[in-house]
Amino acid sequence: MTFRTLSAYSFALLLGAATLSACDDDTEKPATGTLNVELENVVGSQPLTLGQSYSTLAGDQITVSKFNYIISNIKLTRDNGTVWAEPESYHLVKQAETASRSFAIKDIPTGYYTKLTFTIGVDSARNTAGAQTGALAPDNDMYWSWNSGYIFLKLEGTSPQSSNGQIVYHVGGFRTPYNTIRTVSPALPAGTASLAISKDKTPQLHLKADVQKIFTGPTTIRLSQLSATSHMPDAKSVQLANNYAAGLFSIDHIHTGE
Amino acid sequence: MQGLRIAPLLAAALAGLFVAACRPDADVQPPEAVPGSVLPANFPAPVYGPEQNPPDRATFELGRSLFYDPVLSRDGTVSCGSCHQQAVAFAHEGRALSPGVQGRLGTRNSPALQNLRWRRTLLWDGGVANLEVLPLAPITNPLEMDETLPHVLDKLNASPEYRRRFQQIYGSTPINSQQLLRALAQFTAGFTSADSRYDHYVRGEAGGTLDAAELRGLTVFRAQCASCHATDLFTDETYRNNGLDRRFPLDSGRAGITNRPGERGLFKVPSLRNVALTAPYMHDGRFQTLAQVLDHYDHGVVESSTLDAQLRRPDGTLGIPLTAQQRADLQAFLHTLTDPALLSNPQLAPPK
């Protein structure tokens, strides 16, 4: 049966049936699909390996011992402009924990999506909410307890250019003037018009996070000048956040999936 | 309970039924409401309402055990109850600063813990925004309990008794941080103080009489103090500088949280309930008596750029002038805020 052969009368009936079934959530659910997200932390063109030495674009030497961040409130915008938001969208990524570097986003309505948006950090509502579990549990090494709230990004390591040899960047804070919540929309890879979500194929979106981009952007960061944030929101954290909002994440490629 | 209204706590009632259904000894439990499930009629709407963590007997009792258990500290010597003692409204009796593990002294005075459901922010500087996550501050503070959350959870999970009690309530193992924090919050949210003689007076209840001096004190209080120590909670929940210091080199108060220079020297306006018992006073416990506090407001207020405008007088002098009579009356009034129901409720005492 095709629409071409339907009379106006039966078309109206069909519409009625569609309306009826929409009221009954057990039957026809809208078709949905899954997107796998894979995060690869890199330093410029090289993969990030903890304990290995790299150099920043400004020429400082850095060795990373810890690199963690929280991605939240993932949204996908469709080619028709509608926006789908992942419910309970909080993902903690730790370089030291392989499993944390990939996750699946489920129940996305099928369709063609042209934009990915997410927050680096945690919205202020959850920063002031009660005890959380999962990615936001306060025992994940990403929480300040006396000035309470989440640490959005942690970079720790060593550098010969740092006055005490250490790098300790703990970026967080959700109150003005030291609000470091940043929302980004990295572009789809050149030549990719959209991301197709379908019932039978699970595409894989490969995000890269380039540690070098923490040190460049609106402010060039030299380890001799800024090797540590205070363990609370401050002006230095805002500089770091502005840098990493400008370019930490890029969508490297998308596998269409099988 | 006359004059108090029972909040329409469907969820709490359901939780209660559920517990009753699976505990054979439920019918021998005392019939009184779980502390924290009743909201006083003369209070504003709570911030951490009972619906956010519906009070039930088993969870409340678990929170009580945890509050009084030194297992939360690194060396097993300090419990929440070490610094927060019921007989003095959960302040620390006679201590300007409280010792934590190995006798390490903290930097601020232990405040009374009362009506925590109504606090918009906690601590003298408002650094913590939610009652549930407050315990993380003392647990991890090196000067207080000097512990880590994962280690506390390891210790609790190693205890068959705690494992059993948590599992009975939350239905899952192992014990996680959310369960620990919500159980503690259920106990601390039960520290309601609303049964002082003053409360009976404002609610027009039996026993609610104030004598002449107390009534004169109330009038002075409403005129001179209630702009900051506002509502029947006796705080407007803001941060202010009441003129204790000219400079704030050691403790900048609210500015330590917000990093804003204009907030240096601002501290949370404390509630004055049970204030006759919570000496010493102020964020660092500098005053021993209420008389000293009133002397401060009368002639001790000092200049600084963030001094509250209400403590500046049109003629350029500072403070709140109080005659000897007014001071005596104010003291008499402040004593009517003592609430024996909080101080001696056996349900809030260390478990047997």
JSON list of N, CA, C and O in Angstrom, two decimals, chain A residues 152-201:
[
{"chain": "A", "resi": 152, "resn": "PHE", "atom": "N", "xyz": [35.95, 20.91, 37.15]},
{"chain": "A", "resi": 152, "resn": "PHE", "atom": "CA", "xyz": [35.51, 20.55, 35.80]},
{"chain": "A", "resi": 152, "resn": "PHE", "atom": "C", "xyz": [36.63, 19.88, 35.01]},
{"chain": "A", "resi": 152, "resn": "PHE", "atom": "O", "xyz": [36.39, 19.00, 34.20]},
{"chain": "A", "resi": 153, "resn": "LEU", "atom": "N", "xyz": [37.84, 20.36, 35.26]},
{"chain": "A", "resi": 153, "resn": "LEU", "atom": "CA", "xyz": [38.99, 19.81, 34.53]},
{"chain": "A", "resi": 153, "resn": "LEU", "atom": "C", "xyz": [40.20, 19.84, 35.44]},
{"chain": "A", "resi": 153, "resn": "LEU", "atom": "O", "xyz": [40.42, 20.82, 36.15]},
{"chain": "A", "resi": 154, "resn": "LYS", "atom": "N", "xyz": [40.91, 18.74, 35.44]},
{"chain": "A", "resi": 154, "resn": "LYS", "atom": "CA", "xyz": [42.13, 18.63, 36.25]},
{"chain": "A", "resi": 154, "resn": "LYS", "atom": "C", "xyz": [43.28, 18.26, 35.34]},
{"chain": "A", "resi": 154, "resn": "LYS", "atom": "O", "xyz": [43.20, 17.27, 34.61]},
{"chain": "A", "resi": 155, "resn": "LEU", "atom": "N", "xyz": [44.33, 19.04, 35.38]},
{"chain": "A", "resi": 155, "resn": "LEU", "atom": "CA", "xyz": [45.57, 18.67, 34.69]},
{"chain": "A", "resi": 155, "resn": "LEU", "atom": "C", "xyz": [46.68, 18.79, 35.72]},
{"chain": "A", "resi": 155, "resn": "LEU", "atom": "O", "xyz": [46.88, 19.84, 36.30]},
{"chain": "A", "resi": 156, "resn": "GLU", "atom": "N", "xyz": [47.36, 17.67, 35.96]},
{"chain": "A", "resi": 156, "resn": "GLU", "atom": "CA", "xyz": [48.47, 17.70, 36.90]},
{"chain": "A", "resi": 156, "resn": "GLU", "atom": "C", "xyz": [49.68, 17.08, 36.24]},
{"chain": "A", "resi": 156, "resn": "GLU", "atom": "O", "xyz": [49.56, 16.22, 35.37]},
{"chain": "A", "resi": 157, "resn": "GLY", "atom": "N", "xyz": [50.86, 17.52, 36.66]},
{"chain": "A", "resi": 157, "resn": "GLY", "atom": "CA", "xyz": [52.08, 16.95, 36.11]},
{"chain": "A", "resi": 157, "resn": "GLY", "atom": "C", "xyz": [53.28, 17.76, 36.56]},
{"chain": "A", "resi": 157, "resn": "GLY", "atom": "O", "xyz": [53.24, 18.40, 37.62]},
{"chain": "A", "resi": 158, "resn": "THR", "atom": "N", "xyz": [54.32, 17.74, 35.75]},
{"chain": "A", "resi": 158, "resn": "THR", "atom": "CA", "xyz": [55.54, 18.45, 36.10]},
{"chain": "A", "resi": 158, "resn": "THR", "atom": "C", "xyz": [56.04, 19.24, 34.90]},
{"chain": "A", "resi": 158, "resn": "THR", "atom": "O", "xyz": [55.68, 18.92, 33.76]},
{"chain": "A", "resi": 159, "resn": "SER", "atom": "N", "xyz": [56.83, 20.25, 35.20]},
{"chain": "A", "resi": 159, "resn": "SER", "atom": "CA", "xyz": [57.45, 21.03, 34.13]},
{"chain": "A", "resi": 159, "resn": "SER", "atom": "C", "xyz": [58.70, 21.68, 34.68]},
{"chain": "A", "resi": 159, "resn": "SER", "atom": "O", "xyz": [58.66, 22.29, 35.75]},
{"chain": "A", "resi": 160, "resn": "PRO", "atom": "N", "xyz": [59.81, 21.58, 33.97]},
{"chain": "A", "resi": 160, "resn": "PRO", "atom": "CA", "xyz": [61.03, 22.25, 34.45]},
{"chain": "A", "resi": 160, "resn": "PRO", "atom": "C", "xyz": [60.87, 23.77, 34.45]},
{"chain": "A", "resi": 160, "resn": "PRO", "atom": "O", "xyz": [61.58, 24.47, 35.18]},
{"chain": "A", "resi": 161, "resn": "GLN", "atom": "N", "xyz": [59.91, 24.29, 33.68]},
{"chain": "A", "resi": 161, "resn": "GLN", "atom": "CA", "xyz": [59.73, 25.75, 33.66]},
{"chain": "A", "resi": 161, "resn": "GLN", "atom": "C", "xyz": [58.89, 26.26, 34.84]},
{"chain": "A", "resi": 161, "resn": "GLN", "atom": "O", "xyz": [58.86, 27.45, 35.12]},
{"chain": "A", "resi": 162, "resn": "SER", "atom": "N", "xyz": [58.18, 25.35, 35.53]},
{"chain": "A", "resi": 162, "resn": "SER", "atom": "CA", "xyz": [57.39, 25.77, 36.68]},
{"chain": "A", "resi": 162, "resn": "SER", "atom": "C", "xyz": [58.31, 26.05, 37.86]},
{"chain": "A", "resi": 162, "resn": "SER", "atom": "O", "xyz": [59.29, 25.32, 38.08]},
{"chain": "A", "resi": 163, "resn": "SER", "atom": "N", "xyz": [58.01, 27.09, 38.64]},
{"chain": "A", "resi": 163, "resn": "SER", "atom": "CA", "xyz": [58.94, 27.50, 39.69]},
{"chain": "A", "resi": 163, "resn": "SER", "atom": "C", "xyz": [59.13, 26.39, 40.73]},
{"chain": "A", "resi": 163, "resn": "SER", "atom": "O", "xyz": [60.21, 26.26, 41.30]},
{"chain": "A", "resi": 164, "resn": "ASN", "atom": "N", "xyz": [58.12, 25.60, 40.99]},
{"chain": "A", "resi": 164, "resn": "ASN", "atom": "CA", "xyz": [58.32, 24.50, 41.95]},
{"chain": "A", "resi": 164, "resn": "ASN", "atom": "C", "xyz": [58.31, 23.14, 41.27]},
{"chain": "A", "resi": 164, "resn": "ASN", "atom": "O", "xyz": [58.20, 22.09, 41.91]},
{"chain": "A", "resi": 165, "resn": "GLY", "atom": "N", "xyz": [58.40, 23.16, 39.94]},
{"chain": "A", "resi": 165, "resn": "GLY", "atom": "CA", "xyz": [58.48, 21.90, 39.20]},
{"chain": "A", "resi": 165, "resn": "GLY", "atom": "C", "xyz": [57.13, 21.26, 38.91]},
{"chain": "A", "resi": 165, "resn": "GLY", "atom": "O", "xyz": [57.03, 20.34, 38.11]},
{"chain": "A", "resi": 166, "resn": "GLN", "atom": "N", "xyz": [56.07, 21.78, 39.55]},
{"chain": "A", "resi": 166, "resn": "GLN", "atom": "CA", "xyz": [54.76, 21.12, 39.44]},
{"chain": "A", "resi": 166, "resn": "GLN", "atom": "C", "xyz": [53.80, 21.88, 38.51]},
{"chain": "A", "resi": 166, "resn": "GLN", "atom": "O", "xyz": [53.90, 23.09, 38.36]},
{"chain": "A", "resi": 167, "resn": "ILE", "atom": "N", "xyz": [52.87, 21.12, 37.95]},
{"chain": "A", "resi": 167, "resn": "ILE", "atom": "CA", "xyz": [51.70, 21.73, 37.30]},
{"chain": "A", "resi": 167, "resn": "ILE", "atom": "C", "xyz": [50.47, 21.23, 38.05]},
{"chain": "A", "resi": 167, "resn": "ILE", "atom": "O", "xyz": [50.29, 20.01, 38.18]},
{"chain": "A", "resi": 168, "resn": "VAL", "atom": "N", "xyz": [49.68, 22.15, 38.56]},
{"chain": "A", "resi": 168, "resn": "VAL", "atom": "CA", "xyz": [48.42, 21.75, 39.21]},
{"chain": "A", "resi": 168, "resn": "VAL", "atom": "C", "xyz": [47.32, 22.70, 38.74]},
{"chain": "A", "resi": 168, "resn": "VAL", "atom": "O", "xyz": [47.16, 23.80, 39.26]},
{"chain": "A", "resi": 169, "resn": "TYR", "atom": "N", "xyz": [46.59, 22.27, 37.73]},
{"chain": "A", "resi": 169, "resn": "TYR", "atom": "CA", "xyz": [45.46, 23.06, 37.25]},
{"chain": "A", "resi": 169, "resn": "TYR", "atom": "C", "xyz": [44.17, 22.36, 37.67]},
{"chain": "A", "resi": 169, "resn": "TYR", "atom": "O", "xyz": [43.88, 21.25, 37.20]},
{"chain": "A", "resi": 170, "resn": "HIS", "atom": "N", "xyz": [43.42, 22.98, 38.55]},
{"chain": "A", "resi": 170, "resn": "HIS", "atom": "CA", "xyz": [42.11, 22.46, 38.93]},
{"chain": "A", "resi": 170, "resn": "HIS", "atom": "C", "xyz": [41.10, 23.54, 38.57]},
{"chain": "A", "resi": 170, "resn": "HIS", "atom": "O", "xyz": [41.00, 24.55, 39.26]},
{"chain": "A", "resi": 171, "resn": "VAL", "atom": "N", "xyz": [40.39, 23.34, 37.49]},
{"chain": "A", "resi": 171, "resn": "VAL", "atom": "CA", "xyz": [39.49, 24.38, 37.02]},
{"chain": "A", "resi": 171, "resn": "VAL", "atom": "C", "xyz": [38.06, 24.02, 37.38]},
{"chain": "A", "resi": 171, "resn": "VAL", "atom": "O", "xyz": [37.59, 22.91, 37.10]},
{"chain": "A", "resi": 172, "resn": "GLY", "atom": "N", "xyz": [37.37, 24.97, 38.02]},
{"chain": "A", "resi": 172, "resn": "GLY", "atom": "CA", "xyz": [35.97, 24.78, 38.36]},
{"chain": "A", "resi": 172, "resn": "GLY", "atom": "C", "xyz": [35.40, 26.11, 38.79]},
{"chain": "A", "resi": 172, "resn": "GLY", "atom": "O", "xyz": [36.11, 27.13, 38.72]},
{"chain": "A", "resi": 173, "resn": "GLY", "atom": "N", "xyz": [34.17, 26.13, 39.22]},
{"chain": "A", "resi": 173, "resn": "GLY", "atom": "CA", "xyz": [33.57, 27.37, 39.67]},
{"chain": "A", "resi": 173, "resn": "GLY", "atom": "C", "xyz": [32.39, 27.75, 38.79]},
{"chain": "A", "resi": 173, "resn": "GLY", "atom": "O", "xyz": [32.49, 27.72, 37.58]},
{"chain": "A", "resi": 174, "resn": "PHE", "atom": "N", "xyz": [31.31, 28.12, 39.46]},
{"chain": "A", "resi": 174, "resn": "PHE", "atom": "CA", "xyz": [30.08, 28.40, 38.72]},
{"chain": "A", "resi": 174, "resn": "PHE", "atom": "C", "xyz": [29.48, 29.73, 39.10]},
{"chain": "A", "resi": 174, "resn": "PHE", "atom": "O", "xyz": [28.39, 30.07, 38.70]},
{"chain": "A", "resi": 175, "resn": "ARG", "atom": "N", "xyz": [30.20, 30.51, 39.94]},
{"chain": "A", "resi": 175, "resn": "ARG", "atom": "CA", "xyz": [29.67, 31.82, 40.34]},
{"chain": "A", "resi": 175, "resn": "ARG", "atom": "C", "xyz": [30.46, 32.92, 39.63]},
{"chain": "A", "resi": 175, "resn": "ARG", "atom": "O", "xyz": [31.67, 32.81, 39.49]},
{"chain": "A", "resi": 176, "resn": "THR", "atom": "N", "xyz": [29.75, 33.98, 39.21]},
{"chain": "A", "resi": 176, "resn": "THR", "atom": "CA", "xyz": [30.46, 35.13, 38.68]},
{"chain": "A", "resi": 176, "resn": "THR", "atom": "C", "xyz": [31.32, 35.73, 39.79]},
{"chain": "A", "resi": 176, "resn": "THR", "atom": "O", "xyz": [30.90, 35.65, 40.94]},
{"chain": "A", "resi": 177, "resn": "PRO", "atom": "N", "xyz": [32.45, 36.29, 39.53]},
{"chain": "A", "resi": 177, "resn": "PRO", "atom": "CA", "xyz": [33.07, 36.46, 38.21]},
{"chain": "A", "resi": 177, "resn": "PRO", "atom": "C", "xyz": [33.96, 35.28, 37.81]},
{"chain": "A", "resi": 177, "resn": "PRO", "atom": "O", "xyz": [34.63, 35.37, 36.79]},
{"chain": "A", "resi": 178, "resn": "TYR", "atom": "N", "xyz": [33.95, 34.22, 38.58]},
{"chain": "A", "resi": 178, "resn": "TYR", "atom": "CA", "xyz": [34.85, 33.11, 38.25]},
{"chain": "A", "resi": 178, "resn": "TYR", "atom": "C", "xyz": [34.08, 31.90, 37.77]},
{"chain": "A", "resi": 178, "resn": "TYR", "atom": "O", "xyz": [34.32, 30.76, 38.19]},
{"chain": "A", "resi": 179, "resn": "ASN", "atom": "N", "xyz": [33.12, 32.15, 36.92]},
{"chain": "A", "resi": 179, "resn": "ASN", "atom": "CA", "xyz": [32.34, 31.08, 36.33]},
{"chain": "A", "resi": 179, "resn": "ASN", "atom": "C", "xyz": [33.17, 30.44, 35.21]},
{"chain": "A", "resi": 179, "resn": "ASN", "atom": "O", "xyz": [33.57, 31.12, 34.27]},
{"chain": "A", "resi": 180, "resn": "THR", "atom": "N", "xyz": [33.44, 29.16, 35.34]},
{"chain": "A", "resi": 180, "resn": "THR", "atom": "CA", "xyz": [34.24, 28.48, 34.31]},
{"chain": "A", "resi": 180, "resn": "THR", "atom": "C", "xyz": [33.43, 27.43, 33.56]},
{"chain": "A", "resi": 180, "resn": "THR", "atom": "O", "xyz": [33.99, 26.57, 32.91]},
{"chain": "A", "resi": 181, "resn": "ILE", "atom": "N", "xyz": [32.11, 27.49, 33.67]},
{"chain": "A", "resi": 181, "resn": "ILE", "atom": "CA", "xyz": [31.28, 26.59, 32.87]},
{"chain": "A", "resi": 181, "resn": "ILE", "atom": "C", "xyz": [31.39, 27.05, 31.41]},
{"chain": "A", "resi": 181, "resn": "ILE", "atom": "O", "xyz": [31.17, 28.22, 31.12]},
{"chain": "A", "resi": 182, "resn": "ARG", "atom": "N", "xyz": [31.78, 26.17, 30.52]},
{"chain": "A", "resi": 182, "resn": "ARG", "atom": "CA", "xyz": [31.92, 26.54, 29.11]},
{"chain": "A", "resi": 182, "resn": "ARG", "atom": "C", "xyz": [31.17, 25.53, 28.25]},
{"chain": "A", "resi": 182, "resn": "ARG", "atom": "O", "xyz": [31.29, 24.32, 28.46]},
{"chain": "A", "resi": 183, "resn": "THR", "atom": "N", "xyz": [30.40, 26.05, 27.31]},
{"chain": "A", "resi": 183, "resn": "THR", "atom": "CA", "xyz": [29.65, 25.18, 26.41]},
{"chain": "A", "resi": 183, "resn": "THR", "atom": "C", "xyz": [30.24, 25.31, 25.01]},
{"chain": "A", "resi": 183, "resn": "THR", "atom": "O", "xyz": [30.50, 26.42, 24.55]},
{"chain": "A", "resi": 184, "resn": "VAL", "atom": "N", "xyz": [30.49, 24.18, 24.38]},
{"chain": "A", "resi": 184, "resn": "VAL", "atom": "CA", "xyz": [31.19, 24.20, 23.08]},
{"chain": "A", "resi": 184, "resn": "VAL", "atom": "C", "xyz": [30.40, 23.39, 22.05]},
{"chain": "A", "resi": 184, "resn": "VAL", "atom": "O", "xyz": [29.62, 22.50, 22.39]},
{"chain": "A", "resi": 185, "resn": "SER", "atom": "N", "xyz": [30.62, 23.73, 20.79]},
{"chain": "A", "resi": 185, "resn": "SER", "atom": "CA", "xyz": [30.02, 23.01, 19.67]},
{"chain": "A", "resi": 185, "resn": "SER", "atom": "C", "xyz": [31.10, 22.76, 18.62]},
{"chain": "A", "resi": 185, "resn": "SER", "atom": "O", "xyz": [31.17, 23.48, 17.62]},
{"chain": "A", "resi": 186, "resn": "PRO", "atom": "N", "xyz": [31.94, 21.77, 18.84]},
{"chain": "A", "resi": 186, "resn": "PRO", "atom": "CA", "xyz": [32.99, 21.53, 17.84]},
{"chain": "A", "resi": 186, "resn": "PRO", "atom": "C", "xyz": [32.37, 21.13, 16.50]},
{"chain": "A", "resi": 186, "resn": "PRO", "atom": "O", "xyz": [31.37, 20.43, 16.46]},
{"chain": "A", "resi": 187, "resn": "ALA", "atom": "N", "xyz": [32.96, 21.63, 15.43]},
{"chain": "A", "resi": 187, "resn": "ALA", "atom": "CA", "xyz": [32.39, 21.42, 14.09]},
{"chain": "A", "resi": 187, "resn": "ALA", "atom": "C", "xyz": [32.48, 19.96, 13.67]},
{"chain": "A", "resi": 187, "resn": "ALA", "atom": "O", "xyz": [33.40, 19.23, 14.08]},
{"chain": "A", "resi": 188, "resn": "LEU", "atom": "N", "xyz": [31.54, 19.54, 12.84]},
{"chain": "A", "resi": 188, "resn": "LEU", "atom": "CA", "xyz": [31.65, 18.20, 12.24]},
{"chain": "A", "resi": 188, "resn": "LEU", "atom": "C", "xyz": [32.89, 18.20, 11.34]},
{"chain": "A", "resi": 188, "resn": "LEU", "atom": "O", "xyz": [33.29, 19.24, 10.83]},
{"chain": "A", "resi": 189, "resn": "PRO", "atom": "N", "xyz": [33.50, 17.04, 11.14]},
{"chain": "A", "resi": 189, "resn": "PRO", "atom": "CA", "xyz": [34.71, 17.00, 10.30]},
{"chain": "A", "resi": 189, "resn": "PRO", "atom": "C", "xyz": [34.41, 17.54, 8.91]},
{"chain": "A", "resi": 189, "resn": "PRO", "atom": "O", "xyz": [33.29, 17.38, 8.40]},
{"chain": "A", "resi": 190, "resn": "ALA", "atom": "N", "xyz": [35.42, 18.16, 8.30]},
{"chain": "A", "resi": 190, "resn": "ALA", "atom": "CA", "xyz": [35.24, 18.71, 6.96]},
{"chain": "A", "resi": 190, "resn": "ALA", "atom": "C", "xyz": [34.70, 17.62, 6.04]},
{"chain": "A", "resi": 190, "resn": "ALA", "atom": "O", "xyz": [35.16, 16.48, 6.07]},
{"chain": "A", "resi": 191, "resn": "GLY", "atom": "N", "xyz": [33.74, 17.98, 5.24]},
{"chain": "A", "resi": 191, "resn": "GLY", "atom": "CA", "xyz": [33.19, 17.02, 4.28]},
{"chain": "A", "resi": 191, "resn": "GLY", "atom": "C", "xyz": [32.07, 16.17, 4.85]},
{"chain": "A", "resi": 191, "resn": "GLY", "atom": "O", "xyz": [31.42, 15.43, 4.12]},
{"chain": "A", "resi": 192, "resn": "THR", "atom": "N", "xyz": [31.81, 16.26, 6.15]},
{"chain": "A", "resi": 192, "resn": "THR", "atom": "CA", "xyz": [30.70, 15.50, 6.74]},
{"chain": "A", "resi": 192, "resn": "THR", "atom": "C", "xyz": [29.54, 16.46, 6.95]},
{"chain": "A", "resi": 192, "resn": "THR", "atom": "O", "xyz": [29.65, 17.41, 7.72]},
{"chain": "A", "resi": 193, "resn": "ALA", "atom": "N", "xyz": [28.43, 16.22, 6.25]},
{"chain": "A", "resi": 193, "resn": "ALA", "atom": "CA", "xyz": [27.32, 17.16, 6.35]},
{"chain": "A", "resi": 193, "resn": "ALA", "atom": "C", "xyz": [26.48, 16.89, 7.59]},
{"chain": "A", "resi": 193, "resn": "ALA", "atom": "O", "xyz": [25.95, 17.79, 8.21]},
{"chain": "A", "resi": 194, "resn": "SER", "atom": "N", "xyz": [26.38, 15.62, 7.98]},
{"chain": "A", "resi": 194, "resn": "SER", "atom": "CA", "xyz": [25.53, 15.32, 9.14]},
{"chain": "A", "resi": 194, "resn": "SER", "atom": "C", "xyz": [25.92, 13.98, 9.73]},
{"chain": "A", "resi": 194, "resn": "SER", "atom": "O", "xyz": [26.66, 13.19, 9.14]},
{"chain": "A", "resi": 195, "resn": "LEU", "atom": "N", "xyz": [25.39, 13.76, 10.90]},
{"chain": "A", "resi": 195, "resn": "LEU", "atom": "CA", "xyz": [25.61, 12.51, 11.62]},
{"chain": "A", "resi": 195, "resn": "LEU", "atom": "C", "xyz": [24.27, 11.77, 11.58]},
{"chain": "A", "resi": 195, "resn": "LEU", "atom": "O", "xyz": [23.25, 12.30, 12.04]},
{"chain": "A", "resi": 196, "resn": "ALA", "atom": "N", "xyz": [24.28, 10.57, 11.02]},
{"chain": "A", "resi": 196, "resn": "ALA", "atom": "CA", "xyz": [23.01, 9.83, 10.85]},
{"chain": "A", "resi": 196, "resn": "ALA", "atom": "C", "xyz": [22.78, 8.91, 12.04]},
{"chain": "A", "resi": 196, "resn": "ALA", "atom": "O", "xyz": [23.62, 8.06, 12.35]},
{"chain": "A", "resi": 197, "resn": "ILE", "atom": "N", "xyz": [21.67, 9.10, 12.73]},
{"chain": "A", "resi": 197, "resn": "ILE", "atom": "CA", "xyz": [21.29, 8.19, 13.81]},
{"chain": "A", "resi": 197, "resn": "ILE", "atom": "C", "xyz": [20.16, 7.31, 13.27]},
{"chain": "A", "resi": 197, "resn": "ILE", "atom": "O", "xyz": [19.15, 7.82, 12.78]},
{"chain": "A", "resi": 198, "resn": "SER", "atom": "N", "xyz": [20.37, 6.01, 13.31]},
{"chain": "A", "resi": 198, "resn": "SER", "atom": "CA", "xyz": [19.34, 5.12, 12.77]},
{"chain": "A", "resi": 198, "resn": "SER", "atom": "C", "xyz": [19.16, 3.95, 13.72]},
{"chain": "A", "resi": 198, "resn": "SER", "atom": "O", "xyz": [19.94, 3.75, 14.65]},
{"chain": "A", "resi": 199, "resn": "LYS", "atom": "N", "xyz": [18.11, 3.17, 13.46]},
{"chain": "A", "resi": 199, "resn": "LYS", "atom": "CA", "xyz": [17.82, 2.04, 14.33]},
{"chain": "A", "resi": 199, "resn": "LYS", "atom": "C", "xyz": [18.88, 0.96, 14.23]},
{"chain": "A", "resi": 199, "resn": "LYS", "atom": "O", "xyz": [19.19, 0.27, 15.18]},
{"chain": "A", "resi": 200, "resn": "ASP", "atom": "N", "xyz": [19.45, 0.80, 13.03]},
{"chain": "A", "resi": 200, "resn": "ASP", "atom": "CA", "xyz": [20.27, -0.39, 12.82]},
{"chain": "A", "resi": 200, "resn": "ASP", "atom": "C", "xyz": [21.77, -0.12, 12.69]},
{"chain": "A", "resi": 200, "resn": "ASP", "atom": "O", "xyz": [22.56, -1.04, 12.61]},
{"chain": "A", "resi": 201, "resn": "LYS", "atom": "N", "xyz": [22.17, 1.15, 12.71]},
{"chain": "A", "resi": 201, "resn": "LYS", "atom": "CA", "xyz": [23.61, 1.42, 12.66]},
{"chain": "A", "resi": 201, "resn": "LYS", "atom": "C", "xyz": [23.99, 2.29, 13.84]},
{"chain": "A", "resi": 201, "resn": "LYS", "atom": "O", "xyz": [23.31, 3.27, 14.13]}
]
